[in-house]
Amino acid sequence: MTDGGGMENNDDATGGEAEREPDPSDSLRTFGAVTQALREHAGYSRAQFADLVRFSRHTVESVELGRRMPDVAFVERADELLGNTGALRKGSKYVTRGRGDVGLAAWFRQWARLERVAVSLCTYECRLVPGLLQSEGYARAVFEGTVPVTPDDQLESFMAMRMERQRLLFERPTTPFSFIVEEHVFRRRFGDAEHMRAMFDHALELSAPRNVTLQIVPLEAGLHACLDGPVQLLETPRGQRLAYSEGQQNGRLISDPKEVNLLQQRYDTLRSQALNAKDSRGLLERLRGEL
């Protein structure tokens, strides 16, 4: 893959997303201004800087003017070249593309960008219904239950982003999406019976397309290979495999091939232990009928 004006980008962690320039946001403009100030302080012209970070001059200009999200590779190389202070690395975590990233935790935004271009996506969840499968009522209950409380003026933006992400399942019909979810996640009550039925209906609807597979780990399955916690795995357009692990107030993008391979092995093992797609749908329908 080439970056911007044809210069090679050796880091595939952003896939095809590099070709799409976002709407400006205050954080994007601020990051760009800081990058430009550090570059000028170091005495590099844009052309010189572009050569050193191995991106096109057009890319450097777009980042500095707040027209483009900074690639992971760009941030790493630029920070190292401009004093290796960590300022750009830390600052990039809080950059948003305008309205598009509103409602996403800062540590999740990079993974969300990768989701948009992934050629496959696997998700194991043991805490709550995965965001890509949540009904509107379920998502609202999740946001309303957070601590600190989500301000009313932000709640609708958060809801809009959560629902917007789900368009991936319909807009990319040839991309395989695999979900493995613990049975107890769907048994956890929220709201009234109507809200619960809507949750089951939504999960059944979104997992119906041929490119989406939902498997449930039944309660009687016992202990298994993914007990360390939830994990997501994806493959980029260039074939790079990445993983994402999230905990309390943090998330970690994993690119080390050995670690990603281990997580993929665990996921594949659990896939064989979970109910198949047909039986999983049957279980959801039975749980819905018990309401």
PDB file of C-alpha atoms in Angstrom:
ATOM      1  CA  MET A   1       0.000   0.000   0.000  1.00  0.00           C
ATOM      2  CA  THR A   2       1.171   3.524  -0.671  1.00  0.00           C
ATOM      3  CA  ASP A   3       0.515   6.500   1.550  1.00  0.00           C
ATOM      4  CA  GLY A   4      -0.907   9.794   0.339  1.00  0.00           C
ATOM      5  CA  GLY A   5       1.186  10.933  -2.583  1.00  0.00           C
ATOM      6  CA  GLY A   6       2.690   7.517  -3.279  1.00  0.00           C
ATOM      7  CA  MET A   7       5.310   7.242  -0.549  1.00  0.00           C
ATOM      8  CA  GLU A   8       5.412   3.845   1.125  1.00  0.00           C
ATOM      9  CA  ASN A   9       3.849   3.463   4.555  1.00  0.00           C
ATOM     10  CA  ASN A  10       5.453   0.412   6.172  1.00  0.00           C
ATOM     11  CA  ASP A  11       3.079   0.260   9.119  1.00  0.00           C
ATOM     12  CA  ASP A  12      -0.238  -1.364   8.192  1.00  0.00           C
ATOM     13  CA  ALA A  13      -1.950  -0.633  11.487  1.00  0.00           C
ATOM     14  CA  THR A  14      -4.331   1.841   9.901  1.00  0.00           C
ATOM     15  CA  GLY A  15      -5.024  -0.029   6.678  1.00  0.00           C
ATOM     16  CA  GLY A  16      -7.033   1.859   4.054  1.00  0.00           C
ATOM     17  CA  GLU A  17      -8.236   4.436   6.547  1.00  0.00           C
ATOM     18  CA  ALA A  18      -5.212   6.530   5.631  1.00  0.00           C
ATOM     19  CA  GLU A  19      -6.850   7.500   2.370  1.00  0.00           C
ATOM     20  CA  ARG A  20      -9.864   9.142   4.012  1.00  0.00           C
ATOM     21  CA  GLU A  21      -9.424  12.634   5.401  1.00  0.00           C
ATOM     22  CA  PRO A  22     -11.690  13.489   8.349  1.00  0.00           C
ATOM     23  CA  ASP A  23     -13.727  16.552   9.095  1.00  0.00           C
ATOM     24  CA  PRO A  24     -11.629  18.990  11.166  1.00  0.00           C
ATOM     25  CA  SER A  25     -11.989  18.974  14.926  1.00  0.00           C
ATOM     26  CA  ASP A  26     -10.410  21.134  17.601  1.00  0.00           C
ATOM     27  CA  SER A  27      -8.272  18.247  18.847  1.00  0.00           C
ATOM     28  CA  LEU A  28      -7.149  17.443  15.298  1.00  0.00           C
ATOM     29  CA  ARG A  29      -6.171  21.065  14.638  1.00  0.00           C
ATOM     30  CA  THR A  30      -4.368  21.256  17.977  1.00  0.00           C
ATOM     31  CA  PHE A  31      -2.390  18.079  17.314  1.00  0.00           C
ATOM     32  CA  GLY A  32      -1.449  19.387  13.880  1.00  0.00           C
ATOM     33  CA  ALA A  33      -0.360  22.744  15.234  1.00  0.00           C
ATOM     34  CA  VAL A  34       1.822  21.114  17.888  1.00  0.00           C
ATOM     35  CA  THR A  35       3.392  18.839  15.277  1.00  0.00           C
ATOM     36  CA  GLN A  36       4.148  21.798  13.025  1.00  0.00           C
ATOM     37  CA  ALA A  37       5.615  23.830  15.885  1.00  0.00           C
ATOM     38  CA  LEU A  38       7.889  20.962  16.931  1.00  0.00           C
ATOM     39  CA  ARG A  39       8.973  20.401  13.326  1.00  0.00           C
ATOM     40  CA  GLU A  40       9.808  24.058  12.785  1.00  0.00           C
ATOM     41  CA  HIS A  41      11.617  24.243  16.127  1.00  0.00           C
ATOM     42  CA  ALA A  42      13.746  21.294  15.023  1.00  0.00           C
ATOM     43  CA  GLY A  43      14.598  23.159  11.827  1.00  0.00           C
ATOM     44  CA  TYR A  44      13.002  20.794   9.288  1.00  0.00           C
ATOM     45  CA  SER A  45      11.094  21.893   6.233  1.00  0.00           C
ATOM     46  CA  ARG A  46       7.951  19.899   5.419  1.00  0.00           C
ATOM     47  CA  ALA A  47       9.749  18.174   2.573  1.00  0.00           C
ATOM     48  CA  GLN A  48      12.704  17.195   4.782  1.00  0.00           C
ATOM     49  CA  PHE A  49      10.410  16.045   7.561  1.00  0.00           C
ATOM     50  CA  ALA A  50       8.320  13.987   5.119  1.00  0.00           C
ATOM     51  CA  ASP A  51      11.408  12.155   3.883  1.00  0.00           C
ATOM     52  CA  LEU A  52      12.554  11.370   7.421  1.00  0.00           C
ATOM     53  CA  VAL A  53       9.192  10.012   8.651  1.00  0.00           C
ATOM     54  CA  ARG A  54       8.631   8.197   5.306  1.00  0.00           C
ATOM     55  CA  PHE A  55       5.304   9.826   4.497  1.00  0.00           C
ATOM     56  CA  SER A  56       4.460  12.136   1.608  1.00  0.00           C
ATOM     57  CA  ARG A  57       4.698  15.916   1.939  1.00  0.00           C
ATOM     58  CA  HIS A  58       0.955  16.051   1.289  1.00  0.00           C
ATOM     59  CA  THR A  59       0.343  13.770   4.291  1.00  0.00           C
ATOM     60  CA  VAL A  60       2.507  15.901   6.571  1.00  0.00           C
ATOM     61  CA  GLU A  61       0.712  19.043   5.433  1.00  0.00           C
ATOM     62  CA  SER A  62      -2.732  17.448   5.947  1.00  0.00           C
ATOM     63  CA  VAL A  63      -1.840  16.388   9.501  1.00  0.00           C
ATOM     64  CA  GLU A  64      -0.398  19.781  10.407  1.00  0.00           C
ATOM     65  CA  LEU A  65      -3.458  21.603   9.055  1.00  0.00           C
ATOM     66  CA  GLY A  66      -5.860  19.357  10.959  1.00  0.00           C
ATOM     67  CA  ARG A  67      -7.285  17.723   7.833  1.00  0.00           C
ATOM     68  CA  ARG A  68      -6.126  14.185   8.531  1.00  0.00           C
ATOM     69  CA  MET A  69      -5.993  11.714  11.407  1.00  0.00           C
ATOM     70  CA  PRO A  70      -2.330  10.926  12.205  1.00  0.00           C
ATOM     71  CA  ASP A  71      -1.392   7.331  11.348  1.00  0.00           C
ATOM     72  CA  VAL A  72       0.162   5.220  14.114  1.00  0.00           C
ATOM     73  CA  ALA A  73       3.410   5.000  12.156  1.00  0.00           C
ATOM     74  CA  PHE A  74       3.421   8.769  11.578  1.00  0.00           C
ATOM     75  CA  VAL A  75       3.028   9.486  15.299  1.00  0.00           C
ATOM     76  CA  GLU A  76       5.774   7.036  16.306  1.00  0.00           C
ATOM     77  CA  ARG A  77       8.296   8.279  13.738  1.00  0.00           C
ATOM     78  CA  ALA A  78       7.495  11.958  14.249  1.00  0.00           C
ATOM     79  CA  ASP A  79       7.747  11.748  18.037  1.00  0.00           C
ATOM     80  CA  GLU A  80      11.075   9.946  17.813  1.00  0.00           C
ATOM     81  CA  LEU A  81      12.453  12.457  15.319  1.00  0.00           C
ATOM     82  CA  LEU A  82      11.261  15.521  17.255  1.00  0.00           C
ATOM     83  CA  GLY A  83      12.922  14.810  20.568  1.00  0.00           C
ATOM     84  CA  ASN A  84      11.295  11.543  21.617  1.00  0.00           C
ATOM     85  CA  THR A  85       9.451  13.315  24.450  1.00  0.00           C
ATOM     86  CA  GLY A  86       6.262  11.268  24.130  1.00  0.00           C
ATOM     87  CA  ALA A  87       4.204  14.408  23.590  1.00  0.00           C
ATOM     88  CA  LEU A  88       2.884  13.343  20.198  1.00  0.00           C
ATOM     89  CA  ARG A  89       2.272   9.746  21.294  1.00  0.00           C
ATOM     90  CA  LYS A  90       0.265  10.857  24.309  1.00  0.00           C
ATOM     91  CA  GLY A  91      -1.514  13.628  22.430  1.00  0.00           C
ATOM     92  CA  SER A  92      -2.616  11.342  19.603  1.00  0.00           C
ATOM     93  CA  LYS A  93      -4.740   9.299  22.020  1.00  0.00           C
ATOM     94  CA  TYR A  94      -7.111  12.243  22.442  1.00  0.00           C
ATOM     95  CA  VAL A  95      -7.422  13.220  18.804  1.00  0.00           C
ATOM     96  CA  THR A  96     -10.881  12.842  17.268  1.00  0.00           C
ATOM     97  CA  ARG A  97     -11.996  13.264  13.651  1.00  0.00           C
ATOM     98  CA  GLY A  98     -14.788  15.661  14.587  1.00  0.00           C
ATOM     99  CA  ARG A  99     -18.281  14.291  15.175  1.00  0.00           C
ATOM    100  CA  GLY A 100     -17.216  10.845  13.975  1.00  0.00           C
ATOM    101  CA  ASP A 101     -15.390   9.844  17.169  1.00  0.00           C
ATOM    102  CA  VAL A 102     -17.749  11.466  19.686  1.00  0.00           C
ATOM    103  CA  GLY A 103     -18.850   8.887  22.222  1.00  0.00           C
ATOM    104  CA  LEU A 104     -15.797   6.636  21.877  1.00  0.00           C
ATOM    105  CA  ALA A 105     -13.396   6.255  24.758  1.00  0.00           C
ATOM    106  CA  ALA A 106      -9.999   7.752  23.943  1.00  0.00           C
ATOM    107  CA  TRP A 107      -8.277   4.366  24.235  1.00  0.00           C
ATOM    108  CA  PHE A 108     -10.769   2.756  21.827  1.00  0.00           C
ATOM    109  CA  ARG A 109     -10.671   5.271  18.971  1.00  0.00           C
ATOM    110  CA  GLN A 110      -7.671   3.751  17.224  1.00  0.00           C
ATOM    111  CA  TRP A 111      -9.292   0.320  17.224  1.00  0.00           C
ATOM    112  CA  ALA A 112     -12.567   1.798  15.979  1.00  0.00           C
ATOM    113  CA  ARG A 113     -10.704   3.248  12.994  1.00  0.00           C
ATOM    114  CA  LEU A 114      -9.191  -0.159  12.284  1.00  0.00           C
ATOM    115  CA  GLU A 115     -12.642  -1.780  12.448  1.00  0.00           C
ATOM    116  CA  ARG A 116     -13.787   0.349   9.533  1.00  0.00           C
ATOM    117  CA  VAL A 117     -11.232  -1.133   7.145  1.00  0.00           C
ATOM    118  CA  ALA A 118     -10.720  -4.640   8.570  1.00  0.00           C
ATOM    119  CA  VAL A 119     -11.208  -7.594   6.221  1.00  0.00           C
ATOM    120  CA  SER A 120     -12.308  -9.760   9.167  1.00  0.00           C
ATOM    121  CA  LEU A 121     -13.267  -9.113  12.786  1.00  0.00           C
ATOM    122  CA  CYS A 122     -13.554 -11.543  15.710  1.00  0.00           C
ATOM    123  CA  THR A 123     -14.980 -10.585  19.115  1.00  0.00           C
ATOM    124  CA  TYR A 124     -15.144 -12.528  22.377  1.00  0.00           C
ATOM    125  CA  GLU A 125     -17.164 -10.900  25.151  1.00  0.00           C
ATOM    126  CA  CYS A 126     -17.864 -12.053  28.691  1.00  0.00           C
ATOM    127  CA  ARG A 127     -19.075  -8.801  30.292  1.00  0.00           C
ATOM    128  CA  LEU A 128     -21.831  -7.334  28.136  1.00  0.00           C
ATOM    129  CA  VAL A 129     -23.406  -7.619  24.699  1.00  0.00           C
ATOM    130  CA  PRO A 130     -20.783  -6.469  22.139  1.00  0.00           C
ATOM    131  CA  GLY A 131     -21.316  -2.880  21.013  1.00  0.00           C
ATOM    132  CA  LEU A 132     -21.867  -3.953  17.411  1.00  0.00           C
ATOM    133  CA  LEU A 133     -24.861  -6.069  18.524  1.00  0.00           C
ATOM    134  CA  GLN A 134     -26.429  -3.874  21.212  1.00  0.00           C
ATOM    135  CA  SER A 135     -30.044  -2.773  20.892  1.00  0.00           C
ATOM    136  CA  GLU A 136     -30.783   0.906  21.405  1.00  0.00           C
ATOM    137  CA  GLY A 137     -32.355   0.244  24.802  1.00  0.00           C
ATOM    138  CA  TYR A 138     -29.412  -1.882  25.917  1.00  0.00           C
ATOM    139  CA  ALA A 139     -26.857   0.699  24.776  1.00  0.00           C
ATOM    140  CA  ARG A 140     -28.752   3.476  26.556  1.00  0.00           C
ATOM    141  CA  ALA A 141     -28.843   1.441  29.771  1.00  0.00           C
ATOM    142  CA  VAL A 142     -25.077   0.885  29.514  1.00  0.00           C
ATOM    143  CA  PHE A 143     -24.373   4.600  29.093  1.00  0.00           C
ATOM    144  CA  GLU A 144     -26.835   5.604  31.812  1.00  0.00           C
ATOM    145  CA  GLY A 145     -25.192   3.184  34.235  1.00  0.00           C
ATOM    146  CA  THR A 146     -21.658   4.507  33.825  1.00  0.00           C
ATOM    147  CA  VAL A 147     -19.770   6.212  36.640  1.00  0.00           C
ATOM    148  CA  PRO A 148     -19.342   9.151  36.529  1.00  0.00           C
ATOM    149  CA  VAL A 149     -22.802   9.760  35.110  1.00  0.00           C
ATOM    150  CA  THR A 150     -22.876  10.645  31.412  1.00  0.00           C
ATOM    151  CA  PRO A 151     -24.160  14.260  31.027  1.00  0.00           C
ATOM    152  CA  ASP A 152     -27.521  14.526  29.277  1.00  0.00           C
ATOM    153  CA  ASP A 153     -26.058  16.713  26.525  1.00  0.00           C
ATOM    154  CA  GLN A 154     -23.559  13.958  25.643  1.00  0.00           C
ATOM    155  CA  LEU A 155     -25.808  10.929  25.945  1.00  0.00           C
ATOM    156  CA  GLU A 156     -27.478  11.305  22.549  1.00  0.00           C
ATOM    157  CA  SER A 157     -24.115  11.744  20.819  1.00  0.00           C
ATOM    158  CA  PHE A 158     -22.858   8.604  22.514  1.00  0.00           C
ATOM    159  CA  MET A 159     -25.982   6.739  21.435  1.00  0.00           C
ATOM    160  CA  ALA A 160     -25.663   7.929  17.849  1.00  0.00           C
ATOM    161  CA  MET A 161     -22.068   6.720  17.654  1.00  0.00           C
ATOM    162  CA  ARG A 162     -22.947   3.314  19.109  1.00  0.00           C
ATOM    163  CA  MET A 163     -25.709   2.796  16.552  1.00  0.00           C
ATOM    164  CA  GLU A 164     -23.580   4.193  13.720  1.00  0.00           C
ATOM    165  CA  ARG A 165     -20.873   1.569  14.305  1.00  0.00           C
ATOM    166  CA  GLN A 166     -23.410  -1.174  13.669  1.00  0.00           C
ATOM    167  CA  ARG A 167     -23.743  -0.111  10.034  1.00  0.00           C
ATOM    168  CA  LEU A 168     -20.491  -2.006   9.456  1.00  0.00           C
ATOM    169  CA  LEU A 169     -22.424  -5.272   9.552  1.00  0.00           C
ATOM    170  CA  PHE A 170     -24.673  -4.218   6.665  1.00  0.00           C
ATOM    171  CA  GLU A 171     -22.355  -2.003   4.645  1.00  0.00           C
ATOM    172  CA  ARG A 172     -19.665  -4.681   4.396  1.00  0.00           C
ATOM    173  CA  PRO A 173     -21.565  -7.857   3.414  1.00  0.00           C
ATOM    174  CA  THR A 174     -18.424  -9.717   2.288  1.00  0.00           C
ATOM    175  CA  THR A 175     -16.486  -9.048   5.504  1.00  0.00           C
ATOM    176  CA  PRO A 176     -16.765 -11.915   8.005  1.00  0.00           C
ATOM    177  CA  PHE A 177     -17.773 -10.865  11.528  1.00  0.00           C
ATOM    178  CA  SER A 178     -17.508 -13.482  14.269  1.00  0.00           C
ATOM    179  CA  PHE A 179     -18.903 -13.029  17.788  1.00  0.00           C
ATOM    180  CA  ILE A 180     -18.530 -15.404  20.729  1.00  0.00           C
ATOM    181  CA  VAL A 181     -20.518 -14.320  23.778  1.00  0.00           C
ATOM    182  CA  GLU A 182     -21.047 -15.967  27.160  1.00  0.00           C
ATOM    183  CA  GLU A 183     -24.625 -17.104  27.836  1.00  0.00           C
ATOM    184  CA  HIS A 184     -24.782 -15.250  31.139  1.00  0.00           C
ATOM    185  CA  VAL A 185     -24.335 -11.972  29.233  1.00  0.00           C
ATOM    186  CA  PHE A 186     -27.720 -12.455  27.554  1.00  0.00           C
ATOM    187  CA  ARG A 187     -29.329 -13.628  30.788  1.00  0.00           C
ATOM    188  CA  ARG A 188     -28.355 -10.465  32.676  1.00  0.00           C
ATOM    189  CA  ARG A 189     -31.566  -8.469  33.183  1.00  0.00           C
ATOM    190  CA  PHE A 190     -31.980  -4.788  32.428  1.00  0.00           C
ATOM    191  CA  GLY A 191     -35.096  -2.677  32.045  1.00  0.00           C
ATOM    192  CA  ASP A 192     -38.398  -4.515  31.673  1.00  0.00           C
ATOM    193  CA  ALA A 193     -39.438  -7.531  29.596  1.00  0.00           C
ATOM    194  CA  GLU A 194     -39.991  -5.332  26.543  1.00  0.00           C
ATOM    195  CA  HIS A 195     -36.409  -4.067  26.681  1.00  0.00           C
ATOM    196  CA  MET A 196     -35.118  -7.618  27.060  1.00  0.00           C
ATOM    197  CA  ARG A 197     -37.142  -8.833  24.069  1.00  0.00           C
ATOM    198  CA  ALA A 198     -35.844  -5.933  22.000  1.00  0.00           C
ATOM    199  CA  MET A 199     -32.280  -6.932  22.934  1.00  0.00           C
ATOM    200  CA  PHE A 200     -32.835 -10.515  21.775  1.00  0.00           C
ATOM    201  CA  ASP A 201     -34.613  -9.410  18.594  1.00  0.00           C
ATOM    202  CA  HIS A 202     -31.813  -6.999  17.737  1.00  0.00           C
ATOM    203  CA  ALA A 203     -29.070  -9.584  18.283  1.00  0.00           C
ATOM    204  CA  LEU A 204     -30.993 -12.108  16.179  1.00  0.00           C
ATOM    205  CA  GLU A 205     -31.511  -9.581  13.394  1.00  0.00           C
ATOM    206  CA  LEU A 206     -27.910  -8.378  13.250  1.00  0.00           C
ATOM    207  CA  SER A 207     -26.502 -11.925  13.353  1.00  0.00           C
ATOM    208  CA  ALA A 208     -28.800 -13.162  10.562  1.00  0.00           C
ATOM    209  CA  PRO A 209     -26.685 -12.110   7.517  1.00  0.00           C
ATOM    210  CA  ARG A 210     -24.405 -14.816   6.108  1.00  0.00           C
ATOM    211  CA  ASN A 211     -21.258 -12.829   6.911  1.00  0.00           C
ATOM    212  CA  VAL A 212     -22.122 -12.535  10.622  1.00  0.00           C
ATOM    213  CA  THR A 213     -21.700 -15.462  13.006  1.00  0.00           C
ATOM    214  CA  LEU A 214     -22.862 -15.368  16.623  1.00  0.00           C
ATOM    215  CA  GLN A 215     -21.904 -18.245  18.902  1.00  0.00           C
ATOM    216  CA  ILE A 216     -22.851 -18.537  22.548  1.00  0.00           C
ATOM    217  CA  VAL A 217     -20.771 -20.237  25.203  1.00  0.00           C
ATOM    218  CA  PRO A 218     -23.360 -22.160  27.283  1.00  0.00           C
ATOM    219  CA  LEU A 219     -23.237 -22.062  31.059  1.00  0.00           C
ATOM    220  CA  GLU A 220     -22.512 -25.789  31.181  1.00  0.00           C
ATOM    221  CA  ALA A 221     -19.390 -25.400  29.011  1.00  0.00           C
ATOM    222  CA  GLY A 222     -17.308 -24.846  32.139  1.00  0.00           C
ATOM    223  CA  LEU A 223     -13.837 -23.316  32.129  1.00  0.00           C
ATOM    224  CA  HIS A 224     -12.212 -22.497  28.801  1.00  0.00           C
ATOM    225  CA  ALA A 225      -9.248 -20.887  27.033  1.00  0.00           C
ATOM    226  CA  CYS A 226     -10.416 -17.242  27.095  1.00  0.00           C
ATOM    227  CA  LEU A 227     -10.886 -16.770  30.826  1.00  0.00           C
ATOM    228  CA  ASP A 228      -8.342 -13.934  30.873  1.00  0.00           C
ATOM    229  CA  GLY A 229     -11.036 -11.593  29.560  1.00  0.00           C
ATOM    230  CA  PRO A 230     -12.640 -10.151  26.426  1.00  0.00           C
ATOM    231  CA  VAL A 231     -10.605  -9.843  23.266  1.00  0.00           C
ATOM    232  CA  GLN A 232     -11.040  -8.641  19.711  1.00  0.00           C
ATOM    233  CA  LEU A 233      -9.009  -9.686  16.679  1.00  0.00           C
ATOM    234  CA  LEU A 234      -8.926  -8.332  13.148  1.00  0.00           C
ATOM    235  CA  GLU A 235      -7.043  -8.595   9.886  1.00  0.00           C
ATOM    236  CA  THR A 236      -6.126  -5.499   7.908  1.00  0.00           C
ATOM    237  CA  PRO A 237      -6.334  -5.228   4.101  1.00  0.00           C
ATOM    238  CA  ARG A 238      -2.603  -6.049   3.873  1.00  0.00           C
ATOM    239  CA  GLY A 239      -2.957  -9.201   5.943  1.00  0.00           C
ATOM    240  CA  GLN A 240      -1.626  -7.864   9.254  1.00  0.00           C
ATOM    241  CA  ARG A 241      -3.318  -9.400  12.289  1.00  0.00           C
ATOM    242  CA  LEU A 242      -3.969  -7.212  15.326  1.00  0.00           C
ATOM    243  CA  ALA A 243      -5.701  -7.685  18.664  1.00  0.00           C
ATOM    244  CA  TYR A 244      -7.358  -5.427  21.210  1.00  0.00           C
ATOM    245  CA  SER A 245      -7.864  -6.031  24.914  1.00  0.00           C
ATOM    246  CA  GLU A 246      -9.830  -3.729  27.207  1.00  0.00           C
ATOM    247  CA  GLY A 247     -10.115  -3.343  30.963  1.00  0.00           C
ATOM    248  CA  GLN A 248     -11.180  -0.713  33.475  1.00  0.00           C
ATOM    249  CA  GLN A 249     -10.514   2.731  31.972  1.00  0.00           C
ATOM    250  CA  ASN A 250      -7.945   1.430  29.505  1.00  0.00           C
ATOM    251  CA  GLY A 251      -7.455  -0.502  26.320  1.00  0.00           C
ATOM    252  CA  ARG A 252      -4.443  -2.010  24.579  1.00  0.00           C
ATOM    253  CA  LEU A 253      -3.795  -2.467  20.883  1.00  0.00           C
ATOM    254  CA  ILE A 254      -1.654  -5.580  20.418  1.00  0.00           C
ATOM    255  CA  SER A 255       0.524  -5.891  17.329  1.00  0.00           C
ATOM    256  CA  ASP A 256       3.211  -8.349  18.459  1.00  0.00           C
ATOM    257  CA  PRO A 257       2.742 -11.352  16.123  1.00  0.00           C
ATOM    258  CA  LYS A 258       3.443 -13.945  18.823  1.00  0.00           C
ATOM    259  CA  GLU A 259       0.918 -12.464  21.237  1.00  0.00           C
ATOM    260  CA  VAL A 260      -1.701 -11.991  18.528  1.00  0.00           C
ATOM    261  CA  ASN A 261      -1.188 -15.581  17.374  1.00  0.00           C
ATOM    262  CA  LEU A 262      -1.676 -16.848  20.933  1.00  0.00           C
ATOM    263  CA  LEU A 263      -4.923 -14.900  21.298  1.00  0.00           C
ATOM    264  CA  GLN A 264      -6.106 -16.192  17.927  1.00  0.00           C
ATOM    265  CA  GLN A 265      -5.408 -19.768  19.046  1.00  0.00           C
ATOM    266  CA  ARG A 266      -7.449 -19.196  22.197  1.00  0.00           C
ATOM    267  CA  TYR A 267     -10.299 -17.722  20.185  1.00  0.00           C
ATOM    268  CA  ASP A 268     -10.285 -20.620  17.734  1.00  0.00           C
ATOM    269  CA  THR A 269     -10.298 -23.108  20.607  1.00  0.00           C
ATOM    270  CA  LEU A 270     -13.258 -21.384  22.235  1.00  0.00           C
ATOM    271  CA  ARG A 271     -15.073 -21.320  18.904  1.00  0.00           C
ATOM    272  CA  SER A 272     -15.000 -25.118  18.907  1.00  0.00           C
ATOM    273  CA  GLN A 273     -16.338 -25.210  22.486  1.00  0.00           C
ATOM    274  CA  ALA A 274     -19.196 -22.751  21.931  1.00  0.00           C
ATOM    275  CA  LEU A 275     -22.574 -23.626  20.455  1.00  0.00           C
ATOM    276  CA  ASN A 276     -22.722 -23.444  16.673  1.00  0.00           C
ATOM    277  CA  ALA A 277     -24.566 -20.539  15.049  1.00  0.00           C
ATOM    278  CA  LYS A 278     -27.853 -22.420  14.608  1.00  0.00           C
ATOM    279  CA  ASP A 279     -27.969 -23.680  18.196  1.00  0.00           C
ATOM    280  CA  SER A 280     -26.937 -20.244  19.471  1.00  0.00           C
ATOM    281  CA  ARG A 281     -29.867 -18.625  17.695  1.00  0.00           C
ATOM    282  CA  GLY A 282     -32.104 -21.320  19.140  1.00  0.00           C
ATOM    283  CA  LEU A 283     -30.871 -20.508  22.638  1.00  0.00           C
ATOM    284  CA  LEU A 284     -31.558 -16.789  22.167  1.00  0.00           C
ATOM    285  CA  GLU A 285     -35.056 -17.571  20.923  1.00  0.00           C
ATOM    286  CA  ARG A 286     -35.714 -19.772  23.955  1.00  0.00           C
ATOM    287  CA  LEU A 287     -34.453 -17.106  26.344  1.00  0.00           C
ATOM    288  CA  ARG A 288     -36.720 -14.603  24.636  1.00  0.00           C
ATOM    289  CA  GLY A 289     -39.646 -16.960  25.009  1.00  0.00           C
ATOM    290  CA  GLU A 290     -39.028 -17.306  28.749  1.00  0.00           C
ATOM    291  CA  LEU A 291     -39.706 -13.601  29.359  1.00  0.00           C
TER     292      LEU A 291
END
